[in-house]
PDB file of C-alpha atoms in Angstrom:
ATOM      1  CA  PHE A1226      24.258 108.093   1.745  1.00 38.00           C
ATOM      2  CA  GLN A1227      27.498 108.545   3.620  1.00 39.00           C
ATOM      3  CA  ARG A1228      29.804 105.663   4.356  1.00 40.00           C
ATOM      4  CA  ARG A1229      30.769 105.156   7.992  1.00 43.00           C
ATOM      5  CA  ARG A1230      33.254 102.670   9.387  1.00 41.00           C
ATOM      6  CA  ASN A1231      32.009 100.311  12.092  1.00 40.00           C
ATOM      7  CA  ALA A1232      28.455 101.413  11.438  1.00 43.00           C
ATOM      8  CA  PHE A1233      26.981  97.955  11.833  1.00 43.00           C
ATOM      9  CA  GLN A1234      26.485  95.799  14.845  1.00 41.00           C
ATOM     10  CA  LEU A1235      25.616  92.172  14.435  1.00 41.00           C
ATOM     11  CA  LYS A1236      23.375  90.618  17.027  1.00 41.00           C
ATOM     12  CA  ASP A1237      22.412  86.976  16.850  1.00 40.00           C
ATOM     13  CA  ARG A1238      18.923  86.362  18.176  1.00 43.00           C
ATOM     14  CA  VAL A1239      19.602  82.674  18.828  1.00 43.00           C
ATOM     15  CA  SER A1240      21.442  81.751  21.974  1.00 43.00           C
ATOM     16  CA  GLY A1241      22.987  78.352  22.465  1.00 46.00           C
ATOM     17  CA  ASN A1242      23.611  75.604  19.936  1.00 47.00           C
ATOM     18  CA  ASP A1243      20.109  74.385  19.185  1.00 51.00           C
ATOM     19  CA  ALA A1244      20.643  72.243  16.078  1.00 50.00           C
ATOM     20  CA  ALA A1245      16.873  71.822  15.728  1.00 44.00           C
ATOM     21  CA  ALA A1246      16.268  75.574  15.428  1.00 58.00           C
ATOM     22  CA  SER A1247      14.751  76.554  12.104  1.00 67.00           C
ATOM     23  CA  GLU A1248      16.624  78.818   9.697  1.00 63.00           C
ATOM     24  CA  GLU A1249      13.996  81.473  10.454  1.00 64.00           C
ATOM     25  CA  GLU A1250      14.994  81.403  14.121  1.00 71.00           C
ATOM     26  CA  LYS A1251      18.663  81.837  13.178  1.00 84.00           C
ATOM     27  CA  ARG A1252      18.163  85.281  11.652  1.00 87.00           C
ATOM     28  CA  GLN A1253      20.841  87.791  12.493  1.00 88.00           C
ATOM     29  CA  ARG A1254      19.908  91.366  13.324  1.00 91.00           C
ATOM     30  CA  PHE A1255      21.930  94.191  11.816  1.00 87.00           C
ATOM     31  CA  ALA A1256      21.708  97.683  13.286  1.00 89.00           C
ATOM     32  CA  VAL A1257      22.639 100.121  10.532  1.00 86.00           C
ATOM     33  CA  VAL A1258      23.854 103.612  11.394  1.00 88.00           C
ATOM     34  CA  PHE A1259      23.869 105.921   8.365  1.00 86.00           C
ATOM     35  CA  SER A1260      23.574 109.492   7.124  1.00 88.00           C
ATOM     36  CA  TYR A1261      21.752 110.900   4.118  1.00 89.00           C
ATOM     37  CA  ASP A1262      21.005 114.060   2.194  1.00 91.00           C
ATOM     38  CA  GLY A1263      17.214 114.343   2.208  1.00 91.00           C
ATOM     39  CA  THR A1264      16.958 117.035  -0.490  1.00 93.00           C
ATOM     40  CA  ASP A1265      15.374 114.747  -3.089  1.00 93.00           C
ATOM     41  CA  PHE A1266      13.299 112.669  -0.667  1.00 93.00           C
ATOM     42  CA  GLN A1267       9.813 113.129   0.745  1.00 93.00           C
ATOM     43  CA  GLY A1268      10.967 112.130   4.212  1.00 92.00           C
ATOM     44  CA  PHE A1269      12.232 108.879   5.678  1.00 92.00           C
ATOM     45  CA  GLN A1270       9.049 106.890   6.314  1.00 93.00           C
ATOM     46  CA  SER A1271       7.500 104.879   3.500  1.00 93.00           C
ATOM     47  CA  GLN A1272       4.530 106.522   1.757  1.00 90.00           C
ATOM     48  CA  PRO A1273       2.139 105.126  -0.878  1.00 90.00           C
ATOM     49  CA  HIS A1274       3.204 107.515  -3.666  1.00 86.00           C
ATOM     50  CA  GLY A1275       6.366 109.136  -2.340  1.00 84.00           C
ATOM     51  CA  ASN A1276      10.085 108.956  -2.973  1.00 93.00           C
ATOM     52  CA  THR A1277      11.302 108.136   0.544  1.00 94.00           C
ATOM     53  CA  VAL A1278      14.569 107.016   2.092  1.00 93.00           C
ATOM     54  CA  GLN A1279      12.962 103.881   3.550  1.00 94.00           C
ATOM     55  CA  ASP A1280      11.494 102.839   0.186  1.00 94.00           C
ATOM     56  CA  THR A1281      14.848 103.367  -1.548  1.00 92.00           C
ATOM     57  CA  ILE A1282      16.720 101.223   0.973  1.00 91.00           C
ATOM     58  CA  GLU A1283      14.081  98.468   0.943  1.00 93.00           C
ATOM     59  CA  HIS A1284      13.939  98.309  -2.875  1.00 92.00           C
ATOM     60  CA  ARG A1285      17.714  97.959  -3.155  1.00 88.00           C
ATOM     61  CA  LEU A1286      17.796  95.231  -0.516  1.00 89.00           C
ATOM     62  CA  GLU A1287      14.887  93.413  -2.207  1.00 91.00           C
ATOM     63  CA  ARG A1288      16.787  93.344  -5.506  1.00 88.00           C
ATOM     64  CA  LEU A1289      19.846  91.888  -3.795  1.00 85.00           C
ATOM     65  CA  LEU A1290      18.083  89.390  -1.530  1.00 89.00           C
ATOM     66  CA  GLN A1291      15.269  88.487  -3.949  1.00 91.00           C
ATOM     67  CA  ARG A1292      12.591  88.716  -1.282  1.00 93.00           C
ATOM     68  CA  LYS A1293      10.408  91.324   0.409  1.00 95.00           C
ATOM     69  CA  VAL A1294      12.482  93.310   2.913  1.00 93.00           C
ATOM     70  CA  ARG A1295      11.225  95.544   5.699  1.00 94.00           C
ATOM     71  CA  ILE A1296      13.517  97.806   7.697  1.00 94.00           C
ATOM     72  CA  PHE A1297      12.653  99.312  11.066  1.00 94.00           C
ATOM     73  CA  SER A1298      13.860 102.828  11.829  1.00 92.00           C
ATOM     74  CA  SER A1299      14.526 104.451  15.178  1.00 89.00           C
ATOM     75  CA  GLY A1300      13.263 107.770  13.840  1.00 87.00           C
ATOM     76  CA  ARG A1301      12.140 109.624  10.751  1.00 83.00           C
ATOM     77  CA  THR A1302      12.553 112.933   8.967  1.00 86.00           C
ATOM     78  CA  ASP A1303      10.268 115.247   7.019  1.00 87.00           C
ATOM     79  CA  CYS A1304      10.515 116.172   3.361  1.00 89.00           C
ATOM     80  CA  GLY A1305      13.912 117.601   2.405  1.00 86.00           C
ATOM     81  CA  VAL A1306      15.502 117.055   5.829  1.00 89.00           C
ATOM     82  CA  HIS A1307      19.001 115.545   6.124  1.00 90.00           C
ATOM     83  CA  ALA A1308      20.073 113.071   8.795  1.00 89.00           C
ATOM     84  CA  ARG A1309      23.329 112.088  10.449  1.00 90.00           C
ATOM     85  CA  GLY A1310      23.523 109.085  12.754  1.00 90.00           C
ATOM     86  CA  ALA A1311      20.121 107.702  11.704  1.00 91.00           C
ATOM     87  CA  VAL A1312      19.559 104.049  12.654  1.00 92.00           C
ATOM     88  CA  PHE A1313      17.477 101.214  11.227  1.00 93.00           C
ATOM     89  CA  HIS A1314      17.612  97.483  11.749  1.00 93.00           C
ATOM     90  CA  LEU A1315      16.881  94.495   9.560  1.00 92.00           C
ATOM     91  CA  ASP A1316      17.042  90.748  10.046  1.00 93.00           C
ATOM     92  CA  LEU A1317      18.950  88.491   7.650  1.00 91.00           C
ATOM     93  CA  LEU A1318      19.120  84.725   7.342  1.00 92.00           C
ATOM     94  CA  PRO A1319      22.588  83.174   7.533  1.00 89.00           C
ATOM     95  CA  SER A1320      22.338  82.313   3.824  1.00 89.00           C
ATOM     96  CA  GLU A1321      21.586  85.975   3.030  1.00 88.00           C
ATOM     97  CA  VAL A1322      24.591  87.142   5.051  1.00 84.00           C
ATOM     98  CA  GLU A1323      26.729  84.683   3.053  1.00 83.00           C
ATOM     99  CA  ARG A1324      25.270  85.988  -0.221  1.00 80.00           C
ATOM    100  CA  LEU A1325      26.092  89.580   0.702  1.00 77.00           C
ATOM    101  CA  GLN A1326      29.591  88.530   1.724  1.00 76.00           C
ATOM    102  CA  SER A1327      30.105  86.796  -1.632  1.00 77.00           C
ATOM    103  CA  TYR A1328      29.130  89.986  -3.501  1.00 72.00           C
ATOM    104  CA  ASN A1329      31.663  91.977  -1.518  1.00 67.00           C
ATOM    105  CA  LYS A1330      34.406  89.388  -0.958  1.00 69.00           C
ATOM    106  CA  GLY A1331      34.299  90.564   2.648  1.00 64.00           C
ATOM    107  CA  SER A1332      31.824  91.017   5.453  1.00 67.00           C
ATOM    108  CA  ALA A1333      28.103  91.604   4.956  1.00 65.00           C
ATOM    109  CA  ALA A1334      28.419  94.783   7.015  1.00 62.00           C
ATOM    110  CA  GLU A1335      31.090  96.183   4.679  1.00 65.00           C
ATOM    111  CA  PHE A1336      28.919  95.331   1.682  1.00 65.00           C
ATOM    112  CA  LEU A1337      25.887  97.099   3.138  1.00 66.00           C
ATOM    113  CA  LEU A1338      28.065 100.110   3.924  1.00 58.00           C
ATOM    114  CA  GLY A1339      29.198 100.380   0.309  1.00 63.00           C
ATOM    115  CA  MET A1340      25.747  99.678  -1.122  1.00 62.00           C
ATOM    116  CA  PHE A1341      24.465 103.188  -0.461  1.00 56.00           C
ATOM    117  CA  ARG A1342      27.460 105.258  -1.589  1.00 52.00           C
TER     118      ARG A1342
END
């Protein structure tokens, strides 16, 4: 995966200061723009018995966050195809953003950028 500066945009789904809002409602959405060499992958989209880009990303995030993670892509590629400017999004709880920041000693976005180098 290639590293890109400013590849993440943080969007907070909660508007206002609702103190009663559950932690689930306070999830933050990250849009991730990335590139990859698809030579060793069987496409982007998850498959039951395939080595895919989506499965690789989700497994790494699951190890870090210690929960099931699902990413949502804006597109997909076939077996062996490379991509530049591909986009997926995922939602993180504030506590997960803090955990990623503590791993990196910086922002969660910077950590996610470096995670796939």
